GROMACS .gro file of C-alpha atoms in nm:
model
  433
    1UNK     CA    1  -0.290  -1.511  -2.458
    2UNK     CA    2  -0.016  -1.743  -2.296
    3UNK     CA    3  -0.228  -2.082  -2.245
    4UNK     CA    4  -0.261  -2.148  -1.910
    5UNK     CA    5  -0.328  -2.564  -1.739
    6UNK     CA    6  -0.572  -2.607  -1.500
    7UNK     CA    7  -0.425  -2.901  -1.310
    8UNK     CA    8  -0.339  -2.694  -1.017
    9UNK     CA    9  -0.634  -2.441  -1.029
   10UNK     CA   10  -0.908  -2.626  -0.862
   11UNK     CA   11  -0.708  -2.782  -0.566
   12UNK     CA   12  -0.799  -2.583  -0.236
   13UNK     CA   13  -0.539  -2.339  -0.101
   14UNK     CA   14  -0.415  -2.504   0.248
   15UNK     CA   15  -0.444  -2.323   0.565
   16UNK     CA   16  -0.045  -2.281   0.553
   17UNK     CA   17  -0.059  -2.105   0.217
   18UNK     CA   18  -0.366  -1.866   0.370
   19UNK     CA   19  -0.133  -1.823   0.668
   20UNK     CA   20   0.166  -1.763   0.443
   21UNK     CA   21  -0.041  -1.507   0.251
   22UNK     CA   22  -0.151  -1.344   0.567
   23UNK     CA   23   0.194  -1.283   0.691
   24UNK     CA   24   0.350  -1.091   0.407
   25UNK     CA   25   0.075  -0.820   0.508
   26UNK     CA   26   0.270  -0.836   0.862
   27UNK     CA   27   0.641  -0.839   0.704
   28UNK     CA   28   0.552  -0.530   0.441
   29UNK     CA   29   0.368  -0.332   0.703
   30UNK     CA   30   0.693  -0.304   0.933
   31UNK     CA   31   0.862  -0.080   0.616
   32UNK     CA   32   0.529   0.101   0.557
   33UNK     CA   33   0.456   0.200   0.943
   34UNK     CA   34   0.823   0.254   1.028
   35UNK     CA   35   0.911   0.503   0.689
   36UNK     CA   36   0.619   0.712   0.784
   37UNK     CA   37   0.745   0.773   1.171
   38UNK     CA   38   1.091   0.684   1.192
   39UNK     CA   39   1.204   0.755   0.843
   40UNK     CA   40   1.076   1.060   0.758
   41UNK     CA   41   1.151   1.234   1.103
   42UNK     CA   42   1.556   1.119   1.027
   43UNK     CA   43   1.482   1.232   0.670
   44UNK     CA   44   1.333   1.610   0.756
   45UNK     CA   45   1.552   1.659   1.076
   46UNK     CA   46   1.860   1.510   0.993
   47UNK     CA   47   1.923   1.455   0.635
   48UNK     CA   48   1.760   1.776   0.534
   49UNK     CA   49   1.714   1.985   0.839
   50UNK     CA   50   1.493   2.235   0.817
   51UNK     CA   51   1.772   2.534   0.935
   52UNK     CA   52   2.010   2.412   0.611
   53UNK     CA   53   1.767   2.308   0.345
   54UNK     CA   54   1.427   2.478   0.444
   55UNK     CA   55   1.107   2.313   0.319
   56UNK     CA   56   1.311   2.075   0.123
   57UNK     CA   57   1.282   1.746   0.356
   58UNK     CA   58   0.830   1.759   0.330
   59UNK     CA   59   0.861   1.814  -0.066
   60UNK     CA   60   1.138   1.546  -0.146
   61UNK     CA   61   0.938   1.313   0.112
   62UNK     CA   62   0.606   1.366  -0.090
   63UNK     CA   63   0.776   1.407  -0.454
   64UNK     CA   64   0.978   1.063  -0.372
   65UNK     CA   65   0.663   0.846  -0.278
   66UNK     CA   66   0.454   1.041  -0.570
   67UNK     CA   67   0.741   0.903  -0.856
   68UNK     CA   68   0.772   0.556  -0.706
   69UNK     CA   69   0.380   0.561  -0.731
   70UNK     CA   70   0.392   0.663  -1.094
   71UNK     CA   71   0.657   0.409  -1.235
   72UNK     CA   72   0.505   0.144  -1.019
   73UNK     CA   73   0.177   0.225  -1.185
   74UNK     CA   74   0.309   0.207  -1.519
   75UNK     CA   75   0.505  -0.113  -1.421
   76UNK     CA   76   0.251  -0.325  -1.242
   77UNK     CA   77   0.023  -0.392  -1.548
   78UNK     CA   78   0.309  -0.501  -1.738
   79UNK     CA   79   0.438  -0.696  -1.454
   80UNK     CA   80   0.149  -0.877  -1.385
   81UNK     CA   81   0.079  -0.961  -1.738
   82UNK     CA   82   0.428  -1.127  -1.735
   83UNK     CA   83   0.373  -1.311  -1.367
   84UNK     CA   84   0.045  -1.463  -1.500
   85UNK     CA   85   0.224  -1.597  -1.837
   86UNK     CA   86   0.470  -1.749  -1.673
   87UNK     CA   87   0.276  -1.825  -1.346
   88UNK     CA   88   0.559  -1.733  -1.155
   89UNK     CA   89   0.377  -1.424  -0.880
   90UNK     CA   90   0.566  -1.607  -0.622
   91UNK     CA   91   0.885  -1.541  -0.767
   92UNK     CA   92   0.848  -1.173  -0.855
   93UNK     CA   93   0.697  -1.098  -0.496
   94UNK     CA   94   1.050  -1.232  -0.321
   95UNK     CA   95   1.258  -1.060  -0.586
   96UNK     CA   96   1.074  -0.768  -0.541
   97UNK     CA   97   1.014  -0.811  -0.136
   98UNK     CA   98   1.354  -0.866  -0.081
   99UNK     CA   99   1.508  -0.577  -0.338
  100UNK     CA  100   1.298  -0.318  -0.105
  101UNK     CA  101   1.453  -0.494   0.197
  102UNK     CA  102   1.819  -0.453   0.115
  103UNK     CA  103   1.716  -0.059  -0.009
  104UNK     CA  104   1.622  -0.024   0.402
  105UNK     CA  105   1.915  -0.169   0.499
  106UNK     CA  106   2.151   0.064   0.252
  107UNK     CA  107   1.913   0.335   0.417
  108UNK     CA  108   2.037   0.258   0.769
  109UNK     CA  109   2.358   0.245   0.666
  110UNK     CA  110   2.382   0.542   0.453
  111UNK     CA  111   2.606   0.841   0.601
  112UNK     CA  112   2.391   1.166   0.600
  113UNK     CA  113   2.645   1.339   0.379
  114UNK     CA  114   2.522   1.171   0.053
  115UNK     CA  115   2.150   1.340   0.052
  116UNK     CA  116   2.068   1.285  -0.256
  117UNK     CA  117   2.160   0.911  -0.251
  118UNK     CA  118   1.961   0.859   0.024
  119UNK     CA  119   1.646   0.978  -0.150
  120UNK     CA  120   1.746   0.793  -0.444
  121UNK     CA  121   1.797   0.464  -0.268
  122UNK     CA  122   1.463   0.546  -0.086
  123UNK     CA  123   1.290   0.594  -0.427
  124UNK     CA  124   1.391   0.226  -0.499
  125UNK     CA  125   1.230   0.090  -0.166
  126UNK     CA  126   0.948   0.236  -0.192
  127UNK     CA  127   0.896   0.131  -0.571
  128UNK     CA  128   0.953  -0.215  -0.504
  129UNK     CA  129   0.712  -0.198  -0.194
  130UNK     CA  130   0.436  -0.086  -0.439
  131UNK     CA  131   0.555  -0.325  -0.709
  132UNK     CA  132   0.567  -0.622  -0.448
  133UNK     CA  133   0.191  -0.568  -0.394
  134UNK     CA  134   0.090  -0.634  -0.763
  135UNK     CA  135   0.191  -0.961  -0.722
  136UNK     CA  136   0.110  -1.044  -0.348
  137UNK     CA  137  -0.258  -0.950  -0.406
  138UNK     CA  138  -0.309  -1.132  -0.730
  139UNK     CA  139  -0.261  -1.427  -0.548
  140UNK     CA  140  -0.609  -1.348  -0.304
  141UNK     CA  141  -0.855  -1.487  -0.605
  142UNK     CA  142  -0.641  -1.786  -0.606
  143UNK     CA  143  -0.670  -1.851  -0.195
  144UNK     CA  144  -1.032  -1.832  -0.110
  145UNK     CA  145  -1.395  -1.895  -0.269
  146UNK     CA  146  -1.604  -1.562  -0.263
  147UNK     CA  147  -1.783  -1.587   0.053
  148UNK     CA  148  -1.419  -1.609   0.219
  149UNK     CA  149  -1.268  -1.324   0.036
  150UNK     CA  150  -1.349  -1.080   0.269
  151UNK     CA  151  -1.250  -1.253   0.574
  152UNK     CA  152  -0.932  -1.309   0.440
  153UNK     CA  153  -0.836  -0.965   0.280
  154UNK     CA  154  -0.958  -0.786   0.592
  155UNK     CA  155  -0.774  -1.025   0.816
  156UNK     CA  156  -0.450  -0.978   0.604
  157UNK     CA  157  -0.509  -0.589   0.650
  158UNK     CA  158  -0.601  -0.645   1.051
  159UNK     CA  159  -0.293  -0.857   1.061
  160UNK     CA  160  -0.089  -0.596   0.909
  161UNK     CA  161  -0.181  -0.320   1.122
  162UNK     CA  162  -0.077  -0.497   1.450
  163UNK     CA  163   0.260  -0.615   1.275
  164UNK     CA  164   0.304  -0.296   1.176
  165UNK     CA  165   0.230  -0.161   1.553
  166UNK     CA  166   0.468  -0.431   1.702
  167UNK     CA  167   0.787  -0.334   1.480
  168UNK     CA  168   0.707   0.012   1.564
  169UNK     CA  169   0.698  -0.084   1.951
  170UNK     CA  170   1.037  -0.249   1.898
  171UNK     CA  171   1.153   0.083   1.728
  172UNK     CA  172   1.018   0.266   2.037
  173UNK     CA  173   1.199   0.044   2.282
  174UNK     CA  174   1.537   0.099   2.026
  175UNK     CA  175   1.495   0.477   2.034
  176UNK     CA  176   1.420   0.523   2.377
  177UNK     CA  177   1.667   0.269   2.536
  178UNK     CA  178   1.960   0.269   2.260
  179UNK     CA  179   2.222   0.370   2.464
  180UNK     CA  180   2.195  -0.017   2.638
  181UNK     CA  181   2.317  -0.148   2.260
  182UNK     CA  182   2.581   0.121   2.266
  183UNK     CA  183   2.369   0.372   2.038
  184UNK     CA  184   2.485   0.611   2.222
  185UNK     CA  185   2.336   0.900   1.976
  186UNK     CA  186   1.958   0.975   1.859
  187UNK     CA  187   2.074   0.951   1.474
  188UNK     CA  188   2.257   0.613   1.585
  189UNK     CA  189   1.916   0.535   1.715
  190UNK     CA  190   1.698   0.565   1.420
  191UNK     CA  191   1.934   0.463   1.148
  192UNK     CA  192   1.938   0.127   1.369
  193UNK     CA  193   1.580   0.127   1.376
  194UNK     CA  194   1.565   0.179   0.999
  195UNK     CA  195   1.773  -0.111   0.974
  196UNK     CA  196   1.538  -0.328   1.181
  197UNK     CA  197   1.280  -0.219   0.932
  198UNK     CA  198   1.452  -0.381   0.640
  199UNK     CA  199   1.517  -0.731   0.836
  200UNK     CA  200   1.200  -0.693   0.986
  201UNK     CA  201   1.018  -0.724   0.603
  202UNK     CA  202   1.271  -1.006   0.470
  203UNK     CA  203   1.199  -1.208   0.731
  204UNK     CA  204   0.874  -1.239   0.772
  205UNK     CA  205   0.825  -1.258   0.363
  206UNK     CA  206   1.033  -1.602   0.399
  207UNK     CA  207   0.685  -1.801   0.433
  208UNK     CA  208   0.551  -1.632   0.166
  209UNK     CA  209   0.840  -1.729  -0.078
  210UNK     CA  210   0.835  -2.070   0.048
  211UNK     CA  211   0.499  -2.168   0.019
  212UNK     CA  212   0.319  -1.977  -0.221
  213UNK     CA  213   0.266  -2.107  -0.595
  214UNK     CA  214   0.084  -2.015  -0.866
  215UNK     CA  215  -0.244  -2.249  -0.882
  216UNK     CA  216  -0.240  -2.173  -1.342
  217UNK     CA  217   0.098  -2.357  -1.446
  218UNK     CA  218   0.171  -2.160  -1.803
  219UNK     CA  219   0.218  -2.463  -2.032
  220UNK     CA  220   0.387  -2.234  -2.333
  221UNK     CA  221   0.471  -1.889  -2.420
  222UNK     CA  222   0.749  -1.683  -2.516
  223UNK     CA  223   1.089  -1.733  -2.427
  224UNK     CA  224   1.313  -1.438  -2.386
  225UNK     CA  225   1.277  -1.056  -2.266
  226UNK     CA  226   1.250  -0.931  -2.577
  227UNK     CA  227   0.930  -1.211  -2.666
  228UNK     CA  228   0.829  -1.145  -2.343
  229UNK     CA  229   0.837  -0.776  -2.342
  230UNK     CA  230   0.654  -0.787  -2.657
  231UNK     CA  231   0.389  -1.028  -2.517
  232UNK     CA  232   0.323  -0.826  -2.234
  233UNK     CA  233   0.268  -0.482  -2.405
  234UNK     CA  234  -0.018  -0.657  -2.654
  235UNK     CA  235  -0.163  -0.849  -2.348
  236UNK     CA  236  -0.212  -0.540  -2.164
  237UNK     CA  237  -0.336  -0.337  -2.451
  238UNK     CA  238  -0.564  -0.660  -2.520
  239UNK     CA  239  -0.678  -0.627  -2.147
  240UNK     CA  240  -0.749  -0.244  -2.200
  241UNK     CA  241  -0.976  -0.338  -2.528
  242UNK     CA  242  -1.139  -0.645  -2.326
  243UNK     CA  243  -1.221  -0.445  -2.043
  244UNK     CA  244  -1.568  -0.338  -2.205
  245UNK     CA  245  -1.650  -0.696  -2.115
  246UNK     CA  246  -1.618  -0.580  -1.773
  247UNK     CA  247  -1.760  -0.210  -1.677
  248UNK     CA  248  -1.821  -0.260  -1.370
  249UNK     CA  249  -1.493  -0.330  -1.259
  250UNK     CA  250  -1.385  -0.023  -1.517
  251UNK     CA  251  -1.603   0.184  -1.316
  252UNK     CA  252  -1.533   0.027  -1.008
  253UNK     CA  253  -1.159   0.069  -1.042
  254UNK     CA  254  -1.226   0.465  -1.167
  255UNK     CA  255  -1.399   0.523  -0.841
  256UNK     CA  256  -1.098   0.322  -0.641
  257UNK     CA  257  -0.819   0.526  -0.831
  258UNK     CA  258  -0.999   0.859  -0.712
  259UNK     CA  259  -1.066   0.772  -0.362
  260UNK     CA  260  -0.791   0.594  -0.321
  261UNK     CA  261  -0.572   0.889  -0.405
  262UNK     CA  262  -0.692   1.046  -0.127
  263UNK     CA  263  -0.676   0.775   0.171
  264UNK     CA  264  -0.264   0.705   0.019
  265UNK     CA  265  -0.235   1.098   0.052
  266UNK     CA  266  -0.359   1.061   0.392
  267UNK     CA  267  -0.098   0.766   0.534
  268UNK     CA  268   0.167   0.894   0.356
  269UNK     CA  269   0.141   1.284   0.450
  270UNK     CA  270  -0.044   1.277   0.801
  271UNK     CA  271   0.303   1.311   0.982
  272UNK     CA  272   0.428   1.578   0.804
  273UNK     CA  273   0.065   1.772   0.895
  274UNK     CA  274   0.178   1.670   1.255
  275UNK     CA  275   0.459   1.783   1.239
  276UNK     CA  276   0.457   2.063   1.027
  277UNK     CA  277   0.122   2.213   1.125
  278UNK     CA  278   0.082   2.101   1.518
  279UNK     CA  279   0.456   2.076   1.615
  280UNK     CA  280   0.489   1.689   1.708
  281UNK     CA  281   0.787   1.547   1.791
  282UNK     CA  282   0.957   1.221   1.696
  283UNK     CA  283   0.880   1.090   1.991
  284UNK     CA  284   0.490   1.209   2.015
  285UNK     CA  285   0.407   1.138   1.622
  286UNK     CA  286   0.561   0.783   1.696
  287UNK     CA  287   0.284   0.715   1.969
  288UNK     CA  288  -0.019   0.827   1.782
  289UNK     CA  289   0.088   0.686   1.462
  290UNK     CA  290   0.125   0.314   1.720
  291UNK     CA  291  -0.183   0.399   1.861
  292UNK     CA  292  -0.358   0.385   1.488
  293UNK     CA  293  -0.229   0.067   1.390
  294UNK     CA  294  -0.340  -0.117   1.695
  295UNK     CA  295  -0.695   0.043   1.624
  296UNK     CA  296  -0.717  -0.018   1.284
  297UNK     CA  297  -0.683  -0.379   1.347
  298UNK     CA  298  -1.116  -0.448   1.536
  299UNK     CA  299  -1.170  -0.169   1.244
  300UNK     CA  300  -1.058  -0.348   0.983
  301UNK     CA  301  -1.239  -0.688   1.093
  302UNK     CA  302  -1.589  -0.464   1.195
  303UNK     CA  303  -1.549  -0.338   0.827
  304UNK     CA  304  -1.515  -0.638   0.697
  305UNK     CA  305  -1.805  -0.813   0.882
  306UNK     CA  306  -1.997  -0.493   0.806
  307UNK     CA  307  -1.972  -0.593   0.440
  308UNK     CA  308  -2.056  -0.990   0.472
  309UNK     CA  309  -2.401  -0.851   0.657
  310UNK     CA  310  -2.508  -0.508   0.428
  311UNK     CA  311  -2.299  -0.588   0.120
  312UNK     CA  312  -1.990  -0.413   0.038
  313UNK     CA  313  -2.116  -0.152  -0.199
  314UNK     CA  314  -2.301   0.001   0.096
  315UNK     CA  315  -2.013  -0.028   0.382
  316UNK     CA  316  -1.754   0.134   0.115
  317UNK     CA  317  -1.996   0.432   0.092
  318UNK     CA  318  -2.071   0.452   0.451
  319UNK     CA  319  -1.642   0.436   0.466
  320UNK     CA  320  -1.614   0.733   0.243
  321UNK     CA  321  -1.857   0.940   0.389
  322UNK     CA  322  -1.697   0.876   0.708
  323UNK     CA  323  -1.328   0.978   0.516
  324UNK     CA  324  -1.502   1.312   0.419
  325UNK     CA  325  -1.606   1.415   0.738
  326UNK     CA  326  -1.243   1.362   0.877
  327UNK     CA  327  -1.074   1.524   0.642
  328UNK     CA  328  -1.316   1.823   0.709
  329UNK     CA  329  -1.261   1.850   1.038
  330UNK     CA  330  -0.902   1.820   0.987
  331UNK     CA  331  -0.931   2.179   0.871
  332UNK     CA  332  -1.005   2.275   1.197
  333UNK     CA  333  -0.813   2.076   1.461
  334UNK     CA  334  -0.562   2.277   1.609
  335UNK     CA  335  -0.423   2.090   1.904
  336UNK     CA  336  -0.238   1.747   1.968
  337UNK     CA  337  -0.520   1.593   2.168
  338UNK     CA  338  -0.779   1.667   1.867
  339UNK     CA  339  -0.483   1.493   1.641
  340UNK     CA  340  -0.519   1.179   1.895
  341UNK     CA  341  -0.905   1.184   1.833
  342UNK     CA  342  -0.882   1.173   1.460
  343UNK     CA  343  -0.657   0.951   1.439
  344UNK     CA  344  -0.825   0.682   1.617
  345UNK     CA  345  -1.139   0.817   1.349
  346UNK     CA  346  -0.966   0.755   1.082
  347UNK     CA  347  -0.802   0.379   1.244
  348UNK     CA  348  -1.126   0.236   1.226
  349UNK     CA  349  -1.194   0.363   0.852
  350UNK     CA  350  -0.846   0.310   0.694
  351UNK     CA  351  -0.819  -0.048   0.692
  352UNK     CA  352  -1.185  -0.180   0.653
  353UNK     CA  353  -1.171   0.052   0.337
  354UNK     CA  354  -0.860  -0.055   0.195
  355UNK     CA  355  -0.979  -0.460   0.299
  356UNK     CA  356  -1.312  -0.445   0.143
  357UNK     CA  357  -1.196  -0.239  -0.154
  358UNK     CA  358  -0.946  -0.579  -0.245
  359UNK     CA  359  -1.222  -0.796  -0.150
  360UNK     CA  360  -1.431  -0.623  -0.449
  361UNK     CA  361  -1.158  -0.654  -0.673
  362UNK     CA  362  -1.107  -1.017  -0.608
  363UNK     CA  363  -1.528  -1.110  -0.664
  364UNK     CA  364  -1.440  -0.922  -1.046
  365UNK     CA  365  -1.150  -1.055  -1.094
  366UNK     CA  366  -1.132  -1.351  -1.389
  367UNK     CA  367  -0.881  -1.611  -1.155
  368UNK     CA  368  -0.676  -1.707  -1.456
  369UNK     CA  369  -0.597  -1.380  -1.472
  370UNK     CA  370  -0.587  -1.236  -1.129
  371UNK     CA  371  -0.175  -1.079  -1.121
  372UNK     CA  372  -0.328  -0.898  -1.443
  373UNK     CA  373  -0.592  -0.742  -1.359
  374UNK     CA  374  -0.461  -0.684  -1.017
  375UNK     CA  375  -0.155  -0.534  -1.195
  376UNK     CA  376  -0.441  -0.249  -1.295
  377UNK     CA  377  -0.595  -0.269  -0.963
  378UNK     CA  378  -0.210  -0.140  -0.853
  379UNK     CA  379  -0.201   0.047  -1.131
  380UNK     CA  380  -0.554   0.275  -1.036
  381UNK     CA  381  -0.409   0.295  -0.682
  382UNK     CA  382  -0.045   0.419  -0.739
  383UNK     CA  383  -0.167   0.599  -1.006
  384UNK     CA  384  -0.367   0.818  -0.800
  385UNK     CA  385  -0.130   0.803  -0.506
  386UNK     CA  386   0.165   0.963  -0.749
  387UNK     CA  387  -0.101   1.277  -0.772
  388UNK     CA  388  -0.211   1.277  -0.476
  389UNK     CA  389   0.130   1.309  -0.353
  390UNK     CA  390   0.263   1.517  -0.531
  391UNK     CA  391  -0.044   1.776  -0.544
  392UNK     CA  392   0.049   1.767  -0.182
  393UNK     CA  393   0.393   1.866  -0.184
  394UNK     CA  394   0.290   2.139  -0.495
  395UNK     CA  395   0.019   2.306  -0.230
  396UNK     CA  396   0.318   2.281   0.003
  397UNK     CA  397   0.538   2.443  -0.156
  398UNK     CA  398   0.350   2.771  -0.261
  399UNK     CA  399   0.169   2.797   0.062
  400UNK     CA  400   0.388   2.634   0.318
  401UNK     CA  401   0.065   2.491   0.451
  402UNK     CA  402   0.015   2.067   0.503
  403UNK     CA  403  -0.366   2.213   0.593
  404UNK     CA  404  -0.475   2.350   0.274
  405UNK     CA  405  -0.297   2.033   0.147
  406UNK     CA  406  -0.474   1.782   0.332
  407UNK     CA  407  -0.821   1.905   0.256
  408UNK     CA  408  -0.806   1.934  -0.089
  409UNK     CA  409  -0.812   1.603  -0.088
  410UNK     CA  410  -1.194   1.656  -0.011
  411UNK     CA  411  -1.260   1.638  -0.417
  412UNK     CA  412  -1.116   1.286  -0.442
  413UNK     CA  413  -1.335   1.126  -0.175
  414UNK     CA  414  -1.665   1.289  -0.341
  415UNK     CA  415  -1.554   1.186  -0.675
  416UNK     CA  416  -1.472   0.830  -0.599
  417UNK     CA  417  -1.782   0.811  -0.383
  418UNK     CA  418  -2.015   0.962  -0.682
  419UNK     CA  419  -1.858   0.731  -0.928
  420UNK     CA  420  -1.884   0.395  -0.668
  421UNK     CA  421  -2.231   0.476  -0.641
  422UNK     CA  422  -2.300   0.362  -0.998
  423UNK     CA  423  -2.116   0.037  -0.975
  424UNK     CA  424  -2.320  -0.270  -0.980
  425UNK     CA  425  -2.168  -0.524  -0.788
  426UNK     CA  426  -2.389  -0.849  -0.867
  427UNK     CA  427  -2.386  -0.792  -1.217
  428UNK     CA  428  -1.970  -0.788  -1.213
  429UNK     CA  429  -1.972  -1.095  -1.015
  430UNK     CA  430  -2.184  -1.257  -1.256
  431UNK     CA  431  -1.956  -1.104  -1.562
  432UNK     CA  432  -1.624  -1.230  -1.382
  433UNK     CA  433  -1.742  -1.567  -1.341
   0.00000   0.00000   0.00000
């Protein structure tokens, strides 16, 4: 292990670096909202319309996210390993931030002849999304004391959700009244608006990059890639061995890599059910999807209060029980105005899960080495996301149905909710400190 000072680690994060923290949940949320409305509409309608390519556009959309998922989960362990030795997170979340940001802008600028190199330069946004979160959430153990974590993860999240709703407002107004910046076409429209979504995360990741430091200063370690690369691969398989110090995170990060899989199958995939399954339009699968993120935000906070008051063992369960009863009903729904319903359902689930899930991970979490083990709290959920995904676009593709698709995800939520169940939360806190 890399020997890490403690000169920095007990000086109290200042409201400017909790604020800077905050924000990069805003600036990352404008990609994630707008590639899931904007983005994938110009990608199945335009760049692989259905009456050339078929069902190509839904299964390169879901294979694309599921192998960004995988390499990111193979990545972020190694990643974070490296970020903690060198106690440099800040620096690989703006290298990492900003490399997704100039992918978006390539993206808008990208003529639709070159298919193929739009999916690939796609594939590299959406990797360094995932990546940049490895390093953005290891920083959480470092900004707050345990009573504070989940008021601060679940206002990140609420935060999120209405930046995410504001870019896509601005998208909305870009779309709808284009033709008054002289985008005078519809695919002039959203290749604009997918350019906005690339400035939109730079700069709003600025305070993040400017203010953030690691709290551990490394004092020694290797020196170059090679010593580094070779550091990292025995830290992480040292982490794997240590980690029967700490089963209750091991179990706790099982259950979060099965359940998880299903609520990233969910974001990712719910607009091609919309529009594959109930015929939404661009214009109609923009407003529900806007609709969500300004609900998720008094979800995310009632979550998140919901734990500080019952513990959040209990309120995850109750959040997963809630997910399976969705997700059968989902079956069901066959109109746009039951869509609308579950949608605002599943607002006021999605982010108080994903909050208080973070929150757990950051009471388990050793601080010294919180990139690490965040690095396999990334790794569980991108892990499961690359399945999830692409068992979605396999289902797809025999059947040609995004309903059979979406429920199977049923098994995921029951496993991750039998597995939680066993987790003892007091006795990892204890463990972890």
């Amino acid at each position: 292990m890399v020997p890490i000072s403690q000169k920095n680690a007990d000086q109290p994060a200042r409201r400017s670096e909790i604020a800077a923290w905050v924000l990069y949940d805003w600036a990352n949320s404008g990609y994630a909202v707008l590639i899931i409305t904007v983005f994938v509409a110009y990608l199945q309608n335009d760049v692989f319309p259905a009456a050339v390519w078929g069902s190509t556009g839904p299964i390169v959309w879901a294979w694309s996210i599921a192998l960004s998922m995988l390499i990111a989960s193979i990545l972020s362990p190694f990643l974070g390993a490296i970020a903690d030795g060198h106690a440099c997170k800040w620096l690989w979340l703006a290298g990492t931030a900003y490399s997704g940001s100039v992918c978006c802008l390539l993206l808008g600028i990208m003529p639709t002849d070159y298919p193929w190199l739009i999916v690939f330069i796609f594939f590299l946004a959406n990797l360094s999304f995932e990546l940049s979160l490895t390093f953005y959430n290891g920083f959480l153990p470092e900004l707050a004391e345990e009573d504070r974590l989940n008021q601060i993860s679940s206002w990140g999240y609420g935060l999120g959700y209405v930046g995410g709703g504001i870019a896509l407002l601005i998208s909305v107004l870009i779309i709808s009244y284009g033709q008054y910046l002289g985008l005078t076409d519809r695919i002039c429209q959203l290749k604009f608006s997918i350019v906005f979504m690339g400035l939109w995360w730079g700069i709003f990741t600025l305070p993040a990059v400017l203010l953030l430091r690691d709290k551990h200063v490394a004092e020694s370690g290797p020196r170059s890639t090679l010593d580094w690369a070779q550091y990292s691969w025995r830290d992480v398989v040292s982490t794997i061995r240590s980690i029967r110090k700490y089963k209750m995170l091991a179990l706790f990060l099982l259950a979060f890599l099965c359940y998880n899989d299903g609520v990233q199958t969910v974001l990712s995939q719910s607009s091609t059910f919309a529009l594959q399954e109930l015929s939404f339009t661009e214009s109609e699968l923009v407003k529900v999807i806007l609709m969500i993120q300004f609900a998720a935000l008094p979800g995310a906070i009632a979550v998140g209060w919901a734990s500080d008051q019952w513990g959040q063992k209990r309120v995850l369960m109750w959040c997963l029980a809630v997910w399976i009863i969705l997700l059968t009903l989902a079956y069901f729904i066959e109109s746009k105005h039951e869509f609308w319903i579950l949608g605002g359902a599943v607002a006021m689930v999605m982010g108080g899960t994903q909050s208080v899930s973070r929150a757990v991970m950051g009471v388990m979490t050793p601080q010294k080495q919180s990139a690490k083990f965040f690095g396999f709290y990334n790794f569980s959920g991108k892990a499961t996301g690359f399945f999830g995904s692409f068992m979605f676009g396999l289902i797809l593709a025999f059947t040609g149905s995004s309903r059979l698709a979406i429920v199977s995800l049923l098994i995921l939520f029951g496993l991750g909710m039998a597995l939680l169940s066993r987790a003892n939360f007091v006795k990892a806190r204890r463990v972890s400190s």
